[in-house]
Amino acid sequence: MRAVRRVVLELLGWALVIGGIAALVLPGPGLLALFAGLALLSQQYTWAERRVEPVKERALKAAADGVETWPRILLSLLGVLWLIGTGVIWAVRPPAPEWWPFAERWWLLGGWATGVTLVVSGLAAGAGVLYAYRHYRSPR
């Protein structure tokens, strides 16, 4: 049972690290996923344990910077709404517009799975903005 737990935690850790790295350039909470993956891997590897704290510091700094001013808060919330809205449109998958130059099958590749992923990423980003606002902006 212990070996199964180790394999599951390691697979989940690596999936979160890879997903976090991808989400650094794609929509999604990249630093959060990267931190979670490294935190899981740090239970097995000392190299991961050494990297958890720097990633955590960067993630917390990014969260604090994101709610530093009201324009940044509004832009963060607009980004959250954009992600969720894009995910809903992607999941519904309306027909390709007339200006689309390629075959209909190339319109909104990925279908509902991509849409759900975008919505979940938007909800995670919204939770991150709310956490950052409450932790860094609200009066103590």
mmCIF file of C-alpha atoms in Angstrom:
data_model
loop_
_atom_site.group_PDB
_atom_site.id
_atom_site.type_symbol
_atom_site.label_atom_id
_atom_site.label_comp_id
_atom_site.label_asym_id
_atom_site.label_seq_id
_atom_site.Cartn_x
_atom_site.Cartn_y
_atom_site.Cartn_z
ATOM 1 C CA MET A 1 0.000 0.000 0.000
ATOM 2 C CA ARG A 2 2.888 2.341 0.764
ATOM 3 C CA ALA A 3 4.406 1.761 -2.679
ATOM 4 C CA VAL A 4 1.081 2.507 -4.367
ATOM 5 C CA ARG A 5 0.771 5.754 -2.395
ATOM 6 C CA ARG A 6 4.281 6.763 -3.418
ATOM 7 C CA VAL A 7 3.628 6.074 -7.109
ATOM 8 C CA VAL A 8 0.323 7.968 -7.064
ATOM 9 C CA LEU A 9 1.861 10.978 -5.296
ATOM 10 C CA GLU A 10 4.811 10.987 -7.653
ATOM 11 C CA LEU A 11 2.640 10.781 -10.772
ATOM 12 C CA LEU A 12 0.366 13.535 -9.472
ATOM 13 C CA GLY A 13 3.388 15.652 -8.535
ATOM 14 C CA TRP A 14 4.936 15.345 -11.980
ATOM 15 C CA ALA A 15 1.590 16.017 -13.676
ATOM 16 C CA LEU A 16 1.209 19.212 -11.632
ATOM 17 C CA VAL A 17 4.786 20.305 -12.374
ATOM 18 C CA ILE A 18 4.360 19.753 -16.118
ATOM 19 C CA GLY A 19 0.919 21.367 -16.091
ATOM 20 C CA GLY A 20 2.257 24.271 -14.053
ATOM 21 C CA ILE A 21 5.102 24.866 -16.476
ATOM 22 C CA ALA A 22 2.634 24.791 -19.373
ATOM 23 C CA ALA A 23 0.272 27.150 -17.530
ATOM 24 C CA LEU A 24 3.046 29.692 -17.137
ATOM 25 C CA VAL A 25 2.492 30.518 -20.820
ATOM 26 C CA LEU A 26 -1.048 29.159 -21.286
ATOM 27 C CA PRO A 27 -4.160 30.231 -19.400
ATOM 28 C CA GLY A 28 -4.156 28.843 -15.897
ATOM 29 C CA PRO A 29 -2.600 29.087 -12.462
ATOM 30 C CA GLY A 30 0.954 28.092 -13.426
ATOM 31 C CA LEU A 31 2.852 29.017 -10.279
ATOM 32 C CA LEU A 32 0.177 27.475 -8.081
ATOM 33 C CA ALA A 33 0.273 24.148 -9.952
ATOM 34 C CA LEU A 34 4.066 24.205 -10.039
ATOM 35 C CA PHE A 35 4.203 24.828 -6.289
ATOM 36 C CA ALA A 36 1.699 22.043 -5.575
ATOM 37 C CA GLY A 37 3.626 19.597 -7.760
ATOM 38 C CA LEU A 38 6.940 20.450 -6.136
ATOM 39 C CA ALA A 39 5.357 20.184 -2.690
ATOM 40 C CA LEU A 40 4.230 16.639 -3.509
ATOM 41 C CA LEU A 41 7.580 15.697 -5.042
ATOM 42 C CA SER A 42 9.431 17.191 -2.072
ATOM 43 C CA GLN A 43 8.128 14.299 0.032
ATOM 44 C CA GLN A 44 10.255 11.961 -2.107
ATOM 45 C CA TYR A 45 13.154 14.059 -3.415
ATOM 46 C CA THR A 46 15.505 16.513 -1.744
ATOM 47 C CA TRP A 47 16.031 18.438 -4.998
ATOM 48 C CA ALA A 48 12.299 19.222 -5.065
ATOM 49 C CA GLU A 49 12.348 20.189 -1.393
ATOM 50 C CA ARG A 50 15.010 22.821 -2.136
ATOM 51 C CA ARG A 51 12.871 24.322 -4.899
ATOM 52 C CA VAL A 52 9.555 24.542 -3.035
ATOM 53 C CA GLU A 53 10.378 27.684 -1.060
ATOM 54 C CA PRO A 54 11.588 29.828 -3.998
ATOM 55 C CA VAL A 55 8.517 28.907 -6.066
ATOM 56 C CA LYS A 56 6.264 29.607 -3.079
ATOM 57 C CA GLU A 57 7.873 33.027 -2.619
ATOM 58 C CA ARG A 58 7.420 33.878 -6.310
ATOM 59 C CA ALA A 59 3.791 32.740 -6.248
ATOM 60 C CA LEU A 60 3.021 34.822 -3.146
ATOM 61 C CA LYS A 61 4.791 37.847 -4.623
ATOM 62 C CA ALA A 62 2.813 37.484 -7.854
ATOM 63 C CA ALA A 63 -0.397 37.224 -5.817
ATOM 64 C CA ALA A 64 0.489 40.353 -3.835
ATOM 65 C CA ASP A 65 1.432 42.242 -6.997
ATOM 66 C CA GLY A 66 -1.840 41.239 -8.642
ATOM 67 C CA VAL A 67 -3.896 43.049 -5.993
ATOM 68 C CA GLU A 68 -1.505 45.917 -5.330
ATOM 69 C CA THR A 69 -3.693 48.538 -7.076
ATOM 70 C CA TRP A 70 -7.344 48.723 -8.091
ATOM 71 C CA PRO A 71 -6.546 48.666 -11.826
ATOM 72 C CA ARG A 72 -4.611 45.427 -11.302
ATOM 73 C CA ILE A 73 -7.494 43.928 -9.337
ATOM 74 C CA LEU A 74 -9.929 44.880 -12.107
ATOM 75 C CA LEU A 75 -7.622 43.486 -14.798
ATOM 76 C CA SER A 76 -7.239 40.273 -12.802
ATOM 77 C CA LEU A 77 -11.002 39.937 -12.488
ATOM 78 C CA LEU A 78 -11.465 40.691 -16.187
ATOM 79 C CA GLY A 79 -8.938 37.947 -16.931
ATOM 80 C CA VAL A 80 -10.899 35.542 -14.747
ATOM 81 C CA LEU A 81 -14.157 36.427 -16.516
ATOM 82 C CA TRP A 82 -12.435 36.141 -19.903
ATOM 83 C CA LEU A 83 -11.153 32.646 -19.050
ATOM 84 C CA ILE A 84 -14.535 31.441 -17.827
ATOM 85 C CA GLY A 85 -16.369 33.021 -20.773
ATOM 86 C CA THR A 86 -13.934 31.551 -23.269
ATOM 87 C CA GLY A 87 -14.345 28.156 -21.630
ATOM 88 C CA VAL A 88 -18.127 28.326 -21.852
ATOM 89 C CA ILE A 89 -17.987 29.323 -25.517
ATOM 90 C CA TRP A 90 -15.464 26.582 -26.203
ATOM 91 C CA ALA A 91 -17.622 23.974 -24.447
ATOM 92 C CA VAL A 92 -20.788 25.046 -26.266
ATOM 93 C CA ARG A 93 -18.832 25.145 -29.532
ATOM 94 C CA PRO A 94 -20.909 27.389 -31.757
ATOM 95 C CA PRO A 95 -20.560 26.946 -35.516
ATOM 96 C CA ALA A 96 -17.540 28.493 -37.193
ATOM 97 C CA PRO A 97 -18.085 32.077 -38.344
ATOM 98 C CA GLU A 98 -18.079 32.920 -42.026
ATOM 99 C CA TRP A 99 -14.688 34.622 -41.803
ATOM 100 C CA TRP A 100 -13.045 31.373 -40.593
ATOM 101 C CA PRO A 101 -10.735 30.371 -43.474
ATOM 102 C CA PHE A 102 -10.345 26.674 -42.597
ATOM 103 C CA ALA A 103 -12.637 23.660 -42.479
ATOM 104 C CA GLU A 104 -15.263 23.658 -39.699
ATOM 105 C CA ARG A 105 -13.529 20.737 -37.950
ATOM 106 C CA TRP A 106 -10.566 23.048 -37.169
ATOM 107 C CA TRP A 107 -12.787 25.544 -35.302
ATOM 108 C CA LEU A 108 -12.314 25.464 -31.498
ATOM 109 C CA LEU A 109 -10.217 22.308 -31.367
ATOM 110 C CA GLY A 110 -10.605 20.257 -28.224
ATOM 111 C CA GLY A 111 -14.325 20.769 -27.727
ATOM 112 C CA TRP A 112 -15.930 20.506 -24.315
ATOM 113 C CA ALA A 113 -12.798 19.135 -22.611
ATOM 114 C CA THR A 114 -10.853 22.284 -23.463
ATOM 115 C CA GLY A 115 -13.835 24.401 -22.394
ATOM 116 C CA VAL A 116 -14.083 22.695 -19.025
ATOM 117 C CA THR A 117 -10.337 23.101 -18.501
ATOM 118 C CA LEU A 118 -10.590 26.822 -19.223
ATOM 119 C CA VAL A 119 -13.536 27.227 -16.843
ATOM 120 C CA VAL A 120 -11.715 25.338 -14.063
ATOM 121 C CA SER A 121 -8.613 27.474 -14.675
ATOM 122 C CA GLY A 122 -10.755 30.599 -14.460
ATOM 123 C CA LEU A 123 -12.319 29.470 -11.205
ATOM 124 C CA ALA A 124 -8.878 28.658 -9.760
ATOM 125 C CA ALA A 125 -7.595 32.065 -10.862
ATOM 126 C CA GLY A 126 -10.643 33.726 -9.298
ATOM 127 C CA ALA A 127 -10.006 31.887 -6.046
ATOM 128 C CA GLY A 128 -6.395 33.065 -6.221
ATOM 129 C CA VAL A 129 -7.452 36.687 -6.698
ATOM 130 C CA LEU A 130 -9.905 36.406 -3.798
ATOM 131 C CA TYR A 131 -7.232 34.842 -1.575
ATOM 132 C CA ALA A 132 -4.695 37.512 -2.520
ATOM 133 C CA TYR A 133 -7.209 40.296 -1.927
ATOM 134 C CA ARG A 134 -8.184 38.974 1.488
ATOM 135 C CA HIS A 135 -4.601 38.220 2.489
ATOM 136 C CA TYR A 136 -2.828 41.316 1.155
ATOM 137 C CA ARG A 137 -5.477 44.035 0.816
ATOM 138 C CA SER A 138 -8.152 43.607 3.459
ATOM 139 C CA PRO A 139 -7.644 45.397 6.787
ATOM 140 C CA ARG A 140 -6.376 43.149 9.540
#
